[in-house]
PDB file of C-alpha atoms in Angstrom:
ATOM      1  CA  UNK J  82       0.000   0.000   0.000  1.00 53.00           C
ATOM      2  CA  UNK J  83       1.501   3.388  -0.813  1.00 56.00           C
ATOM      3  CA  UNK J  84       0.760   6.199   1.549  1.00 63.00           C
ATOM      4  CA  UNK J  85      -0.072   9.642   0.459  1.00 64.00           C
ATOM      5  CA  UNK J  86       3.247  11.060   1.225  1.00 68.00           C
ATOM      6  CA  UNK J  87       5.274   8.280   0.050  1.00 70.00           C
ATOM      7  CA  UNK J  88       7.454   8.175  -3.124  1.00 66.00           C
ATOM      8  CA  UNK J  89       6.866   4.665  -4.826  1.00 64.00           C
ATOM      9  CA  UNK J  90      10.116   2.320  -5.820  1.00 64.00           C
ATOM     10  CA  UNK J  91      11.095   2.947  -9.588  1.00 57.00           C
ATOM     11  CA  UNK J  92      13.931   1.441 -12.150  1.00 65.00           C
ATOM     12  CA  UNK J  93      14.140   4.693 -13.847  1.00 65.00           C
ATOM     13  CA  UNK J  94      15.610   8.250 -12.019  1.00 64.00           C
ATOM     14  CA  UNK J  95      13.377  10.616 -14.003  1.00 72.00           C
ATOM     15  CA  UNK J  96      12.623  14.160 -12.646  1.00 74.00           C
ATOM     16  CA  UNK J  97       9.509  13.962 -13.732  1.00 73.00           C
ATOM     17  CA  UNK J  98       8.538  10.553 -11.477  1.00 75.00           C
ATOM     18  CA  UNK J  99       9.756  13.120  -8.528  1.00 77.00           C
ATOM     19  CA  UNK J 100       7.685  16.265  -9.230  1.00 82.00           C
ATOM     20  CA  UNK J 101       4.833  15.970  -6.748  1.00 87.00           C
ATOM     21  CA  UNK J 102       3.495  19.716  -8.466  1.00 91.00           C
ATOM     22  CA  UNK J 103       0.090  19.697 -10.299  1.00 94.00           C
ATOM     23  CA  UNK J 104      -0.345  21.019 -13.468  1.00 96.00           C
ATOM     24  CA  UNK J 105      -3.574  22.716 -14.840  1.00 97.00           C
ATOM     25  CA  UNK J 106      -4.133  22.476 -18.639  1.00 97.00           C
ATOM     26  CA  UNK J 107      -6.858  25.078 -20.427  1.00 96.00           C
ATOM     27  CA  UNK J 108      -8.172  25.151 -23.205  1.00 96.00           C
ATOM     28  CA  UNK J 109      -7.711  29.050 -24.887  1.00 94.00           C
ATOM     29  CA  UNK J 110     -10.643  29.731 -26.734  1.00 90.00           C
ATOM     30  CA  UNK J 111      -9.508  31.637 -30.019  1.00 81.00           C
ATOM     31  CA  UNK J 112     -12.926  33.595 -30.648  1.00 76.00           C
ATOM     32  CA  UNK J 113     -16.167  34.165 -29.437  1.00 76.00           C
ATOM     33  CA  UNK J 114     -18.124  31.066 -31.082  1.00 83.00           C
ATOM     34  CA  UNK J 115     -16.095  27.535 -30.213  1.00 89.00           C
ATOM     35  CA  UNK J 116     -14.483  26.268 -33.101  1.00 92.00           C
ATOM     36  CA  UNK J 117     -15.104  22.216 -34.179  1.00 94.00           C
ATOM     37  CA  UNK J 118     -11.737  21.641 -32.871  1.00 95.00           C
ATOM     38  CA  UNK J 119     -12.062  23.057 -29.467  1.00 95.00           C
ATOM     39  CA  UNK J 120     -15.351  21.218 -29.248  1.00 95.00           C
ATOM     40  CA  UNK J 121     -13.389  17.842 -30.381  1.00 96.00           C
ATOM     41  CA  UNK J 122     -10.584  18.439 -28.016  1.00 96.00           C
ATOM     42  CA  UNK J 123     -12.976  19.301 -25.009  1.00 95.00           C
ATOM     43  CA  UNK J 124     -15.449  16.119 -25.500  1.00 96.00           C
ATOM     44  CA  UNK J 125     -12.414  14.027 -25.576  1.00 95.00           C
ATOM     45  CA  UNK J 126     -10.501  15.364 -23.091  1.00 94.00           C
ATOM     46  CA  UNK J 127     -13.025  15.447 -20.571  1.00 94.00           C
ATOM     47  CA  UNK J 128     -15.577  12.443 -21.612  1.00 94.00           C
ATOM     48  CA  UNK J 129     -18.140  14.663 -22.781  1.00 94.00           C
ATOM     49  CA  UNK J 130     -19.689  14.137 -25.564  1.00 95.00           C
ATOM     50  CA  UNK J 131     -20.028  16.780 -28.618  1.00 95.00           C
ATOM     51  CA  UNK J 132     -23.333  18.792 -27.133  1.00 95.00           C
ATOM     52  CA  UNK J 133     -22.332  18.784 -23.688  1.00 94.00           C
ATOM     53  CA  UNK J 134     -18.619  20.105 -24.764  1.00 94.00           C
ATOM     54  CA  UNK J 135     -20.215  22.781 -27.173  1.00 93.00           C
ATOM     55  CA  UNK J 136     -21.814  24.049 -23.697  1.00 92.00           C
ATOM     56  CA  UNK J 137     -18.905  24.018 -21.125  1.00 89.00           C
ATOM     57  CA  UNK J 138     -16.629  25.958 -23.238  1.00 92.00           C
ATOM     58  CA  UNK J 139     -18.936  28.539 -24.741  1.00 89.00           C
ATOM     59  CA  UNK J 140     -19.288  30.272 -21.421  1.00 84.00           C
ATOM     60  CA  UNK J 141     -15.382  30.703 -20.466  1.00 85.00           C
ATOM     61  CA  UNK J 142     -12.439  31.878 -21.965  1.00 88.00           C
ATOM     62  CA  UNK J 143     -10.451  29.575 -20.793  1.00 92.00           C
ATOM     63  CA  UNK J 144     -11.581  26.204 -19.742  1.00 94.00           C
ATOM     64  CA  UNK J 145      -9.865  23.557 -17.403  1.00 95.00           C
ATOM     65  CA  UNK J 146      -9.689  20.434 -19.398  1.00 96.00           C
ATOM     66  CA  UNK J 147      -7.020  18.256 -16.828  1.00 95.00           C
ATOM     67  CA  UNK J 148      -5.760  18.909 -13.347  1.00 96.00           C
ATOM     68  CA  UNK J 149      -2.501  16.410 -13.068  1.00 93.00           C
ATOM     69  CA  UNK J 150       0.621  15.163 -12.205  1.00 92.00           C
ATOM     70  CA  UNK J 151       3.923  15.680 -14.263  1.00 90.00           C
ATOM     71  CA  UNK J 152       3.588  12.102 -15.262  1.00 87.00           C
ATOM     72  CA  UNK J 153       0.193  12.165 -16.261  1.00 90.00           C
ATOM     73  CA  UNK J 154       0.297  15.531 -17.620  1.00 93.00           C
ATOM     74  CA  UNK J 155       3.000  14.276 -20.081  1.00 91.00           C
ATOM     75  CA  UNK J 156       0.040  11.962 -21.551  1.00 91.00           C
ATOM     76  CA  UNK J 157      -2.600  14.805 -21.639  1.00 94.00           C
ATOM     77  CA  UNK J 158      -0.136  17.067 -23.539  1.00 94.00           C
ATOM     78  CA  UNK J 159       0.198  14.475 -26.019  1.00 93.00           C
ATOM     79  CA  UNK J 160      -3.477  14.142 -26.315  1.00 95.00           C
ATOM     80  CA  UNK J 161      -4.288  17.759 -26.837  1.00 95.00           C
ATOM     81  CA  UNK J 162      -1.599  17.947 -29.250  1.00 94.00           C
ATOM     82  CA  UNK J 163      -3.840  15.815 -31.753  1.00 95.00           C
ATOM     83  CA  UNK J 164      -5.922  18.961 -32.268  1.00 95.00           C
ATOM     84  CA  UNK J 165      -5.579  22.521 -33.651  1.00 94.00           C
ATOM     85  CA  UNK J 166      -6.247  24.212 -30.677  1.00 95.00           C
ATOM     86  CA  UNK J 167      -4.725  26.533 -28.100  1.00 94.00           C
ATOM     87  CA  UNK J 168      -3.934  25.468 -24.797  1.00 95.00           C
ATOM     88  CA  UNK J 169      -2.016  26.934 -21.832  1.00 95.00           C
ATOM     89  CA  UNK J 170      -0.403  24.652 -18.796  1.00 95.00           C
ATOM     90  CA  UNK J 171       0.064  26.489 -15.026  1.00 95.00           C
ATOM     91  CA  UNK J 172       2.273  26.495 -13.609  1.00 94.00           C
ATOM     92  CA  UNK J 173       4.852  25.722 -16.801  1.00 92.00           C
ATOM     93  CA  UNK J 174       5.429  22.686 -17.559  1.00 90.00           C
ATOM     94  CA  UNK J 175       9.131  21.869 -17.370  1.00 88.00           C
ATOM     95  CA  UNK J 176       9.151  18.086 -18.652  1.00 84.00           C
ATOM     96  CA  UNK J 177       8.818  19.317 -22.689  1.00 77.00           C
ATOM     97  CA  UNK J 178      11.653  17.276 -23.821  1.00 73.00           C
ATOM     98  CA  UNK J 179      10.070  14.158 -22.516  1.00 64.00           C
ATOM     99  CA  UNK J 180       6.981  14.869 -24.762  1.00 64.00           C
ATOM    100  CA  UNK J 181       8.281  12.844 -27.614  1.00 61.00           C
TER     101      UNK J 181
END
């Protein structure tokens, strides 16, 4: 059982096993009306489906589409990257060359 404050055993020495910071990824809406894109990346980012999507992000800006760990922000990144879209992570994200 791992506890929460515990770092679990690994082969690898990767900084980005270590960082315990969570990342925030938004989607940047690029005009007023959401774009097919943004609607595509939101619905499968988040499980929603096309409708639902279409209604989160037409009333922000910016919309949270993942909340994560380094590690698992590493898989998100790569997932968002599938669409034309613009996207911001907070804090930065400082595992980039681990992307590929």
């Amino acid at each position: 059982m791992i506890y929460k404050d515990e770092i679990p055993c690994v082969t690898s020495d990767s900084p980005m096993l270590r960082d315990q910071t969570i990342y925030k990824l938004y989607l940047i809406k690029e005009r007023g009306k959401s774009t097919i894109e943004e609607i595509r990346a939101t619905s499968r980012m988040c499980g929603f489906n096309y409708i639902e999507a279409s209604k989160k992000i037409k009333v922000e800006q910016q919309f949270l589409l993942a909340e994560r760990d380094a590690y698992d922000m590493r898989d998100a990144l790569k997932m968002i990257s599938l669409y034309d879209v613009c996207y911001k992570v907070l804090p930065q994200y400082p595992h980039i060359e681990e992307l590929s």
